[in-house]
Coordinates of C-alpha atoms and ligand atoms in Angstrom, one line a residue:
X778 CA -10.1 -32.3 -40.2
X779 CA -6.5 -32.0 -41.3
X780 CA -3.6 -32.5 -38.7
X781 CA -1.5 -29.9 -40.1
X782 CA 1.0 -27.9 -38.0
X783 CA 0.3 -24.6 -36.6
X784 CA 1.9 -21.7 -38.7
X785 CA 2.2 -17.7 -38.2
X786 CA 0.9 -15.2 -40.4
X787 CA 4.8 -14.3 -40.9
X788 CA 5.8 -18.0 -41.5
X789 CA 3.8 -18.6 -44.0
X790 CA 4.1 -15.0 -46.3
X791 CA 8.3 -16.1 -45.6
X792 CA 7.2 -20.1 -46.7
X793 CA 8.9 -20.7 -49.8
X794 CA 8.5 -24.5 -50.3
X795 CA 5.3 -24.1 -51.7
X796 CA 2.3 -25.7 -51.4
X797 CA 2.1 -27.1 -48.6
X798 CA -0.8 -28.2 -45.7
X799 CA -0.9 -25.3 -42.8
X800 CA -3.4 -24.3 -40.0
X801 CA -3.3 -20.7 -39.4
X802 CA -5.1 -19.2 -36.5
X803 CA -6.1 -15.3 -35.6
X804 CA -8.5 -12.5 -36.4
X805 CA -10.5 -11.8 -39.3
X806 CA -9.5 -8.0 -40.9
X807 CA -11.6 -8.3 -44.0
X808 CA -13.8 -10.2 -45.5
X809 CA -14.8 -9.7 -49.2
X810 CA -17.3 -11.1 -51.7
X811 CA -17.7 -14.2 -49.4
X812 CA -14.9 -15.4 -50.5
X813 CA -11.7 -13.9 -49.6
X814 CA -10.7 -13.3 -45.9
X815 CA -7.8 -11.3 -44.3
X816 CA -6.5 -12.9 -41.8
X817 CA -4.1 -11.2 -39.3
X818 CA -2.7 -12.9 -36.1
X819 CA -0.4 -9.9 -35.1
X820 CA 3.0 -11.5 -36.2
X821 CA 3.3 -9.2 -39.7
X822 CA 1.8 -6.1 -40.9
X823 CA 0.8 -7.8 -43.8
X824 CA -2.5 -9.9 -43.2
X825 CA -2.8 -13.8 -45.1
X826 CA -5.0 -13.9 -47.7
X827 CA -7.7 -17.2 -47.2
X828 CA -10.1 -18.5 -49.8
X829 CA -13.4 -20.1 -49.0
X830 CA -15.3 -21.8 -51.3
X831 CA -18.7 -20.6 -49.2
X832 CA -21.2 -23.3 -50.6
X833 CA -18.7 -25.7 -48.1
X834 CA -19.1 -23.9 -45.2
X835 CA -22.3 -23.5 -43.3
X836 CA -24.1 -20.6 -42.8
X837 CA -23.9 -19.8 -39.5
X838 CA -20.3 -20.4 -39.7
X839 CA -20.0 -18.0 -42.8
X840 CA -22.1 -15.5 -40.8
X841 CA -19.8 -15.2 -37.9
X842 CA -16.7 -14.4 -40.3
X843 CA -16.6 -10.9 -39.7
X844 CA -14.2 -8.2 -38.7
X845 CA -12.5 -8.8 -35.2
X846 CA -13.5 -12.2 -35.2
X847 CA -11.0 -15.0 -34.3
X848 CA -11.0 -17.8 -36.1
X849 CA -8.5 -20.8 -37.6
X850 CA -8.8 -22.1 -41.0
X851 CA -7.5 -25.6 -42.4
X852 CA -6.1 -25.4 -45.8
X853 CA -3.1 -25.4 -48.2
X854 CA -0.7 -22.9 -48.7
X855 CA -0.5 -22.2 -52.8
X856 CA 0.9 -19.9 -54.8
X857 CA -1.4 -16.6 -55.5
X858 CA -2.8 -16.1 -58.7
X859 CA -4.8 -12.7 -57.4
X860 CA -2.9 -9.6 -57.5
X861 CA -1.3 -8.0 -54.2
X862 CA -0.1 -11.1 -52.6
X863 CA 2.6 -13.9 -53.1
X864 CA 0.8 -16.9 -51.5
X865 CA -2.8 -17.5 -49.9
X866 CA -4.5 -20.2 -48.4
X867 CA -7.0 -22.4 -50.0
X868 CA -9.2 -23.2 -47.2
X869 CA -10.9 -26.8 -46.3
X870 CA -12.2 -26.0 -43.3
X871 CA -13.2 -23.2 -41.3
X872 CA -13.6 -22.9 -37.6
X873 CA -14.7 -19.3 -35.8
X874 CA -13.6 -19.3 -32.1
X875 CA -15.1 -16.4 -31.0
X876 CA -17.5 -13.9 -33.3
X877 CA -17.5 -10.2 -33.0
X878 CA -20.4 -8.7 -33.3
X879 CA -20.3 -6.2 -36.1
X880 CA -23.1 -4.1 -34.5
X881 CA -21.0 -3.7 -31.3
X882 CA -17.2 -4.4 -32.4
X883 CA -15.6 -0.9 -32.1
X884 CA -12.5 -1.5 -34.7
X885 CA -14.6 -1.5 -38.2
X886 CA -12.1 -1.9 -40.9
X887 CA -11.3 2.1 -41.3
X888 CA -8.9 4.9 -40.2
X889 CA -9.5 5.4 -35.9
X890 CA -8.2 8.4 -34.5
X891 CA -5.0 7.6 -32.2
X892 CA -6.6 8.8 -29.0
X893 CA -10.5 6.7 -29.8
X894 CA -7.6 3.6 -29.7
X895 CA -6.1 5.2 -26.5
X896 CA -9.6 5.1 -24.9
X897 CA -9.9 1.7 -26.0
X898 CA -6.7 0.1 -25.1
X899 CA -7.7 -3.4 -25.0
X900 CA -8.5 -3.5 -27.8
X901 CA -5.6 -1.8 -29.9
X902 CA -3.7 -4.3 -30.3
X903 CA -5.3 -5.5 -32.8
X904 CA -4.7 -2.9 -35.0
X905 CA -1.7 -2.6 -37.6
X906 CA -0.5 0.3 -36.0
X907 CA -0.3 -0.6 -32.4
X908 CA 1.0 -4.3 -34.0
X909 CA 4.1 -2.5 -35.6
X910 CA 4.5 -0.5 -32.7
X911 CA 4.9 -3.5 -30.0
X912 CA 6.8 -5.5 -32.6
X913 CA 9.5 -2.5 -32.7
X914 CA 9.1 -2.6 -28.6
X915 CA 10.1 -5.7 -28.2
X916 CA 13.1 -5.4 -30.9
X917 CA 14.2 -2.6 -29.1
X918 CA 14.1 -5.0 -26.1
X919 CA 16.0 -7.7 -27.4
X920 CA 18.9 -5.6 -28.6
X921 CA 19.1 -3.8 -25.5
X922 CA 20.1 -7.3 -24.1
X923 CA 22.3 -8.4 -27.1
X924 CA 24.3 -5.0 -27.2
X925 CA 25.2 -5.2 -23.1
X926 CA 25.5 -9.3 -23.3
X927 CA 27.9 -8.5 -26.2
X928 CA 30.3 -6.8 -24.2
X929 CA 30.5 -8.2 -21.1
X930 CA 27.5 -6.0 -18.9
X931 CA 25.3 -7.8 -16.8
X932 CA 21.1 -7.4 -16.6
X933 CA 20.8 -6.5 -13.1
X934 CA 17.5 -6.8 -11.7
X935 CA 17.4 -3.4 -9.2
X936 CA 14.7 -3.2 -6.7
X937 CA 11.2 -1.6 -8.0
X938 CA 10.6 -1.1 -4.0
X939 CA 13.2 1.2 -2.7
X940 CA 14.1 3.3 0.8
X941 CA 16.2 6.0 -1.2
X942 CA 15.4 8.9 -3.6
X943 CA 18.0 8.6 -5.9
X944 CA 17.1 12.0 -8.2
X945 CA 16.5 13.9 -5.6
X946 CA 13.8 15.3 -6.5
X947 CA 10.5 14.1 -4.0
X948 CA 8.9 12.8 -6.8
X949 CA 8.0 9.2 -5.5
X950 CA 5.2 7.0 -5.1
X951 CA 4.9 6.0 -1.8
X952 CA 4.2 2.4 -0.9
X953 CA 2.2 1.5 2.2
X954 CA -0.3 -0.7 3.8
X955 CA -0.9 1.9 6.5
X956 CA -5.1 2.2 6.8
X957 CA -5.1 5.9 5.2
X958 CA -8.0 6.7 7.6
X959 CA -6.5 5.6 10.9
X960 CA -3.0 5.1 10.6
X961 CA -0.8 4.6 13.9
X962 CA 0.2 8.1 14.4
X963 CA 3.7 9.4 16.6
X964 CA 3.0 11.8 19.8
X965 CA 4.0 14.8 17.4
X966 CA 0.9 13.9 15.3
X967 CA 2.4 12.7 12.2
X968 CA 2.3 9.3 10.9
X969 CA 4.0 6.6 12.6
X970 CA 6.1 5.0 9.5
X971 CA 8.0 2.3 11.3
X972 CA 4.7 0.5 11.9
X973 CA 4.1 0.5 8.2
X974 CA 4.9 -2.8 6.3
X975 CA 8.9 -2.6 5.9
X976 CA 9.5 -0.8 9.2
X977 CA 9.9 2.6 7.5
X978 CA 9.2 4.7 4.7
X979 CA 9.2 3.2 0.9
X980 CA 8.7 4.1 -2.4
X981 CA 8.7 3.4 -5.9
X982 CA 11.9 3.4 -7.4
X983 CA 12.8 6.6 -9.9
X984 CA 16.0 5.1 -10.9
X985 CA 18.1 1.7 -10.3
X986 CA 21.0 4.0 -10.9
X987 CA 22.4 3.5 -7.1
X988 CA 22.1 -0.1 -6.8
X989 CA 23.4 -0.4 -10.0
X990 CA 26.5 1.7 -8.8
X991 CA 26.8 -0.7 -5.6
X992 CA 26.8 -3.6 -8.3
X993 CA 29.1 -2.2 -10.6
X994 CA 31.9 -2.1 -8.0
X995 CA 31.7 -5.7 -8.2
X996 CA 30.6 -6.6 -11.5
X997 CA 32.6 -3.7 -13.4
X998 CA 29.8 -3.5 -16.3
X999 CA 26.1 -3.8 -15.1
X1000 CA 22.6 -2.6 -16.3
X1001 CA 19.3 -2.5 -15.7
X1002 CA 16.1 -2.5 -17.7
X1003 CA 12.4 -1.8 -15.6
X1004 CA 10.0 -0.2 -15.1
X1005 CA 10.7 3.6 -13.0
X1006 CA 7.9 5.4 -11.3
X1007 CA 7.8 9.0 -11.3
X1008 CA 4.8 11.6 -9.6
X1009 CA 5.7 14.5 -11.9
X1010 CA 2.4 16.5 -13.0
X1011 CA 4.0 16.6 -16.5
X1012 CA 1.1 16.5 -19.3
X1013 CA 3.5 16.4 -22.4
X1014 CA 3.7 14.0 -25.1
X1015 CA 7.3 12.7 -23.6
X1016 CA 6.8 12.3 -19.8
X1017 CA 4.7 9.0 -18.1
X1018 CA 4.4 7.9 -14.5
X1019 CA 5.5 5.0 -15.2
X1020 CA 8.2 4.1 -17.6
X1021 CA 10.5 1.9 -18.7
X1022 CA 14.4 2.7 -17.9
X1023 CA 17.8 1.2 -19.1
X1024 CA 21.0 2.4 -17.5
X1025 CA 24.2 0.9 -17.8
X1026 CA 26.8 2.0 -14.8
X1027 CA 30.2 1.1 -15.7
X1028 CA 33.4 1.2 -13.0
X1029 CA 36.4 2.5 -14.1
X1030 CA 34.8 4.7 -16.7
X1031 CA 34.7 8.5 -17.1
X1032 CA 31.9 11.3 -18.8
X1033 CA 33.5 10.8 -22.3
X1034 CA 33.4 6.7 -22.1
X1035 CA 30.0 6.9 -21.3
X1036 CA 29.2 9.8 -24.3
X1037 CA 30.7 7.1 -26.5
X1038 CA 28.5 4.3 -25.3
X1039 CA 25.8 6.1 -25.5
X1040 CA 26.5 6.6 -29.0
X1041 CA 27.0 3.5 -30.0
X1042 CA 24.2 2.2 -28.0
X1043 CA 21.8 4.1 -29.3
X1044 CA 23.1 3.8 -33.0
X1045 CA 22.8 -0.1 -33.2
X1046 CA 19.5 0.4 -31.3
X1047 CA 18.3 1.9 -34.2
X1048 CA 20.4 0.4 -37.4
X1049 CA 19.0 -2.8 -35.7
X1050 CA 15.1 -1.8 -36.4
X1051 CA 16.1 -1.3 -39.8
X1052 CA 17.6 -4.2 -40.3
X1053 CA 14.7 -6.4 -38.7
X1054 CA 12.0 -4.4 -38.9
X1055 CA 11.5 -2.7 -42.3
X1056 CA 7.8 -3.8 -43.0
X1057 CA 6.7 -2.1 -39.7
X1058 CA 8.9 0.9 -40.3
X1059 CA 7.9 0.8 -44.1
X1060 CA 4.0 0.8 -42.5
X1061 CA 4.8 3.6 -39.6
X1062 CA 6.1 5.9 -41.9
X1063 CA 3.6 5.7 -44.1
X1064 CA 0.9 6.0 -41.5
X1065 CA 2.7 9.3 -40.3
X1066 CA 2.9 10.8 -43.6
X1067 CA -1.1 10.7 -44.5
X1068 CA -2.0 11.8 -40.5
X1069 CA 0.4 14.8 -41.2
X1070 CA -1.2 15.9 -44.3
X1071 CA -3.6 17.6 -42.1
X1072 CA -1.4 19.5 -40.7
X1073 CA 0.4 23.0 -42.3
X1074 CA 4.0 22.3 -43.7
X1075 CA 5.4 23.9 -40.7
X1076 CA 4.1 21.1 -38.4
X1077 CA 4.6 18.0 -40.1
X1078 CA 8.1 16.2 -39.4
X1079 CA 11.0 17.1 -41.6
X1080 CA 11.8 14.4 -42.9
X1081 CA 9.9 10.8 -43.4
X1082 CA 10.5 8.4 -40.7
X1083 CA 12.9 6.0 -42.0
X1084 CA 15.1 8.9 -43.4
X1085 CA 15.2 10.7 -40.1
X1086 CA 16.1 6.8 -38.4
X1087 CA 19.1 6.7 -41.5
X1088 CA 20.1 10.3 -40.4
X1089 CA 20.6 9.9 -37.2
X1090 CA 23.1 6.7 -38.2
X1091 CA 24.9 9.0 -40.7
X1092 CA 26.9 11.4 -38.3
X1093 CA 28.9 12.0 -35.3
X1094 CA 26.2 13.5 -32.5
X1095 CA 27.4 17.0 -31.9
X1096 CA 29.0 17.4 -28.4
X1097 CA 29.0 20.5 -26.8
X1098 CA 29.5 21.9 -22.9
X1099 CA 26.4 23.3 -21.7
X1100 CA 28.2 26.8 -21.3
X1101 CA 28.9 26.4 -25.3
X1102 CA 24.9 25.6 -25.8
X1103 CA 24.3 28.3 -23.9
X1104 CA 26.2 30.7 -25.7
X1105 CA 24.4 30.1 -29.1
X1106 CA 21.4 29.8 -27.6
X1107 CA 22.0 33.5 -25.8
X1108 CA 22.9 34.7 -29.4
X1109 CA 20.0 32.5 -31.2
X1110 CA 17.9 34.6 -33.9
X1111 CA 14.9 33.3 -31.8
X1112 CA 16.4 34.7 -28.4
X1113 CA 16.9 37.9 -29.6
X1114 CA 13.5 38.2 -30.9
X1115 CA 12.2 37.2 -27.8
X1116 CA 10.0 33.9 -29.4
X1117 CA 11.2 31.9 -26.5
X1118 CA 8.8 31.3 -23.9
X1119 CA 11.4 31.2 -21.3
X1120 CA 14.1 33.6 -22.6
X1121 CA 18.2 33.1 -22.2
X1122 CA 19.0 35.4 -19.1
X1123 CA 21.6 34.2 -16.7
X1124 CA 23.9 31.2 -17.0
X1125 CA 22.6 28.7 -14.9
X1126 CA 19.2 28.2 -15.9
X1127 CA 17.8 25.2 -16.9
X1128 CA 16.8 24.6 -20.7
X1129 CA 13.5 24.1 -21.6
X1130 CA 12.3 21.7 -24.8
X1131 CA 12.1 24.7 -26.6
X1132 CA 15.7 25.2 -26.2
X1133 CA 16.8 21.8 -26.8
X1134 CA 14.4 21.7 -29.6
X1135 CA 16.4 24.4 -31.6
X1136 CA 20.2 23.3 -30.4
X1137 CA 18.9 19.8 -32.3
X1138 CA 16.2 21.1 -35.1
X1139 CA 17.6 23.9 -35.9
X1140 CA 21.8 25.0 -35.3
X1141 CA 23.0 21.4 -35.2
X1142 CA 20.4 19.5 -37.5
X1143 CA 21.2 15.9 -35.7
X1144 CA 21.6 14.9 -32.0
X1145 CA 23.4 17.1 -29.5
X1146 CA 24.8 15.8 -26.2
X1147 CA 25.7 18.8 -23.8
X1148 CA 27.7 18.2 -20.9
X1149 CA 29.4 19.7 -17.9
X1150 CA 25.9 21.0 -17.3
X1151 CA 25.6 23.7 -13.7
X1152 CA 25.9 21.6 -11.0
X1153 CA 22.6 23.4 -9.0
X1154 CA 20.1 21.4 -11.7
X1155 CA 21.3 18.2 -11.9
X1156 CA 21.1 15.5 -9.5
X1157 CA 23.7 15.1 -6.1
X1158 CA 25.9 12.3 -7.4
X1159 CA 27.2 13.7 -10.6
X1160 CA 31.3 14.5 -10.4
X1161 CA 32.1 17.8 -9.5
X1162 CA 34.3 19.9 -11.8
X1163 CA 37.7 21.4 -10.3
X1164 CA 35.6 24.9 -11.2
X1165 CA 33.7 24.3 -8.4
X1166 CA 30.3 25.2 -10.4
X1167 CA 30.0 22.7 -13.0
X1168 CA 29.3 18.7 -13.0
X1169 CA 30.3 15.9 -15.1
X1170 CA 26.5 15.0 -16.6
X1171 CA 25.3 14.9 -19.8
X1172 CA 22.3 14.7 -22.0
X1173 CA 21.6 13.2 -25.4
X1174 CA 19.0 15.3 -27.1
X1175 CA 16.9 14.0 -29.8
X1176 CA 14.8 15.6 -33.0
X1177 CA 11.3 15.4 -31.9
X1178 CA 12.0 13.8 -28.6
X1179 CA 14.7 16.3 -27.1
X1180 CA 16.1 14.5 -23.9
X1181 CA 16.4 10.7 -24.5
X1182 CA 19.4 9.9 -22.0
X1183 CA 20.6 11.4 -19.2
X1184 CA 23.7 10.2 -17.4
X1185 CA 27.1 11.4 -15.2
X1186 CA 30.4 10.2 -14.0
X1187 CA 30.0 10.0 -10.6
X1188 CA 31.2 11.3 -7.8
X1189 CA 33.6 9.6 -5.7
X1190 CA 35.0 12.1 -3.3
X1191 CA 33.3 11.2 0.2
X1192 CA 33.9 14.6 1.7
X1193 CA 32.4 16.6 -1.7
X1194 CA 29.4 13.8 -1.4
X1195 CA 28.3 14.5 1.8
X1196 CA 28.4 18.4 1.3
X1197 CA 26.0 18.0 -1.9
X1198 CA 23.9 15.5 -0.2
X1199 CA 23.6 17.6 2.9
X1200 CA 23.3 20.6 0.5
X1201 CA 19.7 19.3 -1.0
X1202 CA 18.9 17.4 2.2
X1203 CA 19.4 13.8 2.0
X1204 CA 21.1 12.8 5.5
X1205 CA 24.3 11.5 4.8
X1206 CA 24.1 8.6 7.6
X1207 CA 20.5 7.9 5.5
X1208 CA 23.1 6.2 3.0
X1209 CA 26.1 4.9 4.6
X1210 CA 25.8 2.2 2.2
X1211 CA 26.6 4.9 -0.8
X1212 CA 29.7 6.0 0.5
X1213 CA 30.8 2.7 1.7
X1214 CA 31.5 1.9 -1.8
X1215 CA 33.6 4.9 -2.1
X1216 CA 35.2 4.3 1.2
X1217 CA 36.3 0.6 0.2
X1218 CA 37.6 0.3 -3.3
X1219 CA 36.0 3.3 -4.9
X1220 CA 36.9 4.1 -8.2
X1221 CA 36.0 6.0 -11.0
X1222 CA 32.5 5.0 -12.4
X1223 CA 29.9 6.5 -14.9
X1224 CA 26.4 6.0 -16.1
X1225 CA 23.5 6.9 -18.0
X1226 CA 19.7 6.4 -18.3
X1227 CA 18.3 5.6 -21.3
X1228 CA 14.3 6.3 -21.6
X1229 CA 13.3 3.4 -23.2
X1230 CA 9.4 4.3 -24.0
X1231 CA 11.3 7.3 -25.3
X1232 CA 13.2 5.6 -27.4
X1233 CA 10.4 3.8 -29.2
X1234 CA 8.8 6.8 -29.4
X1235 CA 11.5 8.0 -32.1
X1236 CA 11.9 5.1 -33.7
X1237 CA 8.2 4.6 -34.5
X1238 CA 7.6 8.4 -35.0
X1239 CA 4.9 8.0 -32.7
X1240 CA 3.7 11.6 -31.7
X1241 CA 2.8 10.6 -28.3
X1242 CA 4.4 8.9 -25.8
X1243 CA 1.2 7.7 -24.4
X1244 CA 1.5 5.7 -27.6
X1245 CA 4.3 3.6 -27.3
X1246 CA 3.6 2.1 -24.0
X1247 CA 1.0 -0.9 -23.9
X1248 CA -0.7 0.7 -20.4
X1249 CA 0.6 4.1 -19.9
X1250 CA -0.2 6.1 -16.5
X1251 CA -0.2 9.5 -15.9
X1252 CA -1.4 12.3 -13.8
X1253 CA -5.2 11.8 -13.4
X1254 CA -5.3 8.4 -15.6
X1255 CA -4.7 4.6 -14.9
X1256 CA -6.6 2.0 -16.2
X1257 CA -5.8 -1.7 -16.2
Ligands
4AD1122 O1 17.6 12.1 -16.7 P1 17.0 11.1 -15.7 O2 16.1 11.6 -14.7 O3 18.2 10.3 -15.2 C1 18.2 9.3 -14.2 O4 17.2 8.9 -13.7 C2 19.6 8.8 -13.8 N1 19.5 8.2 -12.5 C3 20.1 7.9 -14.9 C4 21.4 7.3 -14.7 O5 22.4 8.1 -14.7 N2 21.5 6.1 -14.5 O6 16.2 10.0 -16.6 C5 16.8 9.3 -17.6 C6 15.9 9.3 -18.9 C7 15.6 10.6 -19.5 O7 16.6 11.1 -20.3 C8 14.3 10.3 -20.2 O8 14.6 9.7 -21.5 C9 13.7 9.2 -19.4 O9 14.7 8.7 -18.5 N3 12.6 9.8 -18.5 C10 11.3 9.7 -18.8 N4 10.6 9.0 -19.7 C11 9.3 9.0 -19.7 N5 8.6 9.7 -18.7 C12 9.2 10.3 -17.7 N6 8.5 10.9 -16.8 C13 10.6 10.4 -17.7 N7 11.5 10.9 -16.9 C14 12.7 10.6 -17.4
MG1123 MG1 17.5 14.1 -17.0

């Protein structure tokens, strides 16, 4: 048997020293007229093309070459003479590592249904689909780091375990090892939580935004990048309980700094995928485009994927206050025809996807960030305006996706901190450490949170969120 290195599917299609010995090792695709196998081992959409001369191989061998199987084949690398391919393998020597039995195997070489691959997650990644989708993942991953490394922000690891709610808003897992049918219980009744494991009661983390504040007053530019935990009974195509969060928090840096980083961020975020990813984008798009031929005109996405991905590089995001937003939403043809579910009454309100859905999709056409957003829906720590009503926070809104980032300068005033904390009942004393930093070399300091899974959800054109995640949880599901 040869002694030939070990090459990738994507080394060898890139080889251009041609021929040359190669072992090449993954999972069979296809295999046609006994003779021609596709072999695909994950690294590239496109699969390698072997050819077996079948009288050499015996037959049980040739019987287990079938789709799903995993195999390695021994050959040389030549030039194609077959149509659709630039090279292929010649092979010598076939070895099948694991058969899969074509009467069981669930992935048969045809179109499956996005949610029969759900249902099977183990399994999906051997598809093209899910393969160009993890590949863009990881990309996405890697230039997170690059960007931040690039200027000067360091990858702090927050705690996934935490003791504070940083949004606010109750919507924690808790984390206990408290026997839920006896636990120690106070005189009063209710549970006794400084017997449980840390001495008191923890949770999941929502955000690393507060630790990464506390860091930042150090380390001027920080971010992190993990996973956030969130008990929200959302059943949408954007929300999951557990999701993956990057949020730069950078000292001496205001609301507009922070609109420009986020920006720029999530600019080269995606003029990166481009760049290094244009056979998965190339493959994604196309994928889209025949599942939306289904669908009436009205439904399918505007624009093909890698258009929408160029578009979004091609102008300035539209920045507007939230008062301004909701101005033209008050005055919006669909407003005043009453088509929104939840209709413009007071100032105040929150908006609703729908909302953010026609500010981006249809008045701006291209990503909106609103700021100075009512200081009664957004979270405790944002920067309160000198109106008294209004906070520094902002949101970049997305075609498709609507919210992507969310982020605020922060506020630094103790005294107007411990009235809002107090206000949505978070005990001031609970987080002395919080105001400490403001108490000893404060200064100003803004951040964001970027939703990463979010994020891959645009770039892929994914339609659901659920999608874009290897594992995801939500209400009512975990598996894994
Ligand atoms: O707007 P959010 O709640 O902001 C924060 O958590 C701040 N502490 C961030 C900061 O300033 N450092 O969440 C930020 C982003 C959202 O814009 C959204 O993209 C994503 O996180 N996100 C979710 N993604 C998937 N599933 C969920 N349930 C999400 N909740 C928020
Ligand atoms: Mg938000």
């Amino acid at each position: 048997m040869s002694s030939a290195p070990h090459f990738t599917v994507k080394q060898i299609l890139n080889a251009t020293d041609i021929p040359f010995p190669a072992v090449v090792k993954g999972w069979v695709r296809t295999f046609r007229q006994n003779q021609f196998i596709a072999l695909n081992d994950g690294t590239t959409v496109q699969p390698l093309q072997i050819v077996v001369d079948s009288s050499a191989i015996d037959d049980q061998t040739l019987k287990n070459i079938t789709p799903g199987a995993a195999l390695e084949a021994h050959g040389t690398i030549v030039e194609s003479p077959g149509k659709g391919q630039r090279v292929e393998m010649q092979a010598q020597h076939i070895i099948v590592h694991g058969p899969a039995d074509p009467n069981s195997y669930p992935l048969q070489p045809k179109k499956h249904s996005l949610e029969f691959l759900r249902s099977i997650a183990h399994l999906r990644f051997k598809t093209n689909t899910f393969g160009a989708v993890f590949r863009l993942r990881h990309g996405l991953a890697i230039a997170i780091h690059e960007f931040f490394h690039s200027k000067d922000f360091y990858y702090l690891h927050s705690p996934i375990i935490t003791a504070s709610d940083c949004e606010g808003a109750g919507e924690m897992f808790r984390v206990t090892t408290l026997d839920p049918k006896n636990p120690p219980l106070k005189e009063d009744g209710s549970v006794d939580w400084s017997k449980d494991f840390f001495g008191r009661e923890a949770h999941l983390t929502v955000s690393g935004q507060l630790e990464a504040e506390l860091a930042a007053m150090g380390l001027t530019r920080v971010y992190t990048f993990g996973p956030t935990f969130r008990a929200e009974k959302s059943h949408t195509t954007r929300h999951l309980a557990e999701f993956w969060m990057v949020e730069p928090e950078v000292a001496f840096a205001r609301l507009d700094d922070i609109m420009d980083l986020a920006e720029e961020l999530l600019k080269h975020l995606i003029q990166y995928s481009l760049q290094h990813y244009p056979d998965e984008l190339a493959f994604l798009q196309k994928r889209l485009e025949d599942e939306e031929k289904q669908l009436p005109k009205e439904k399918r996405s505007p624009m093909p994927l890698i258009e929408k991905l160029q578009f979004v590089l091609s102008e300035p995001f539209q920045r507007i206050s939230y008062t301004e937003a909701f101005d033209i939403l008050k005055a919006s043809k669909p407003n005043r025809k009453k088509k929104f579910k939840y209709p413009l009454t007071d100032w105040g309100i929150d908006f609703q996807t729908e909302h953010e859905r026609y500010l981006v999709e249809k008045h701006f056409k291209k990503p909106v960030i609103i700021y100075n957003y009512p200081a009664e829906i957004k979270a405790f720590y944002m920067y309160l305006n000198d109106d008294g009503k209004t906070v520094r926070g902002m949101d970049v809104l997305f075609p498709g996706i609507g919210e992507i980032i969310g982020g605020s300068e922060r506020e630094t005033r103790i005294e107007v901190l411990k009235k809002r904390m107090t206000q949505i009942g978070i005990a001031p004393d609970e987080m002395q450490w919080y105001l400490d930093i403001r108490r000893w070399g404060g200064c100003p300091h803004a951040g964001f949170g970027l939703g990463f899974d979010r994020l891959v959800q645009f770039v892929t054109g994914m339609q659901n969120i659920r999608d874009a995640i290897p594992f995801p949880r939500y209400p009512g599901y975990v598996a894994y």
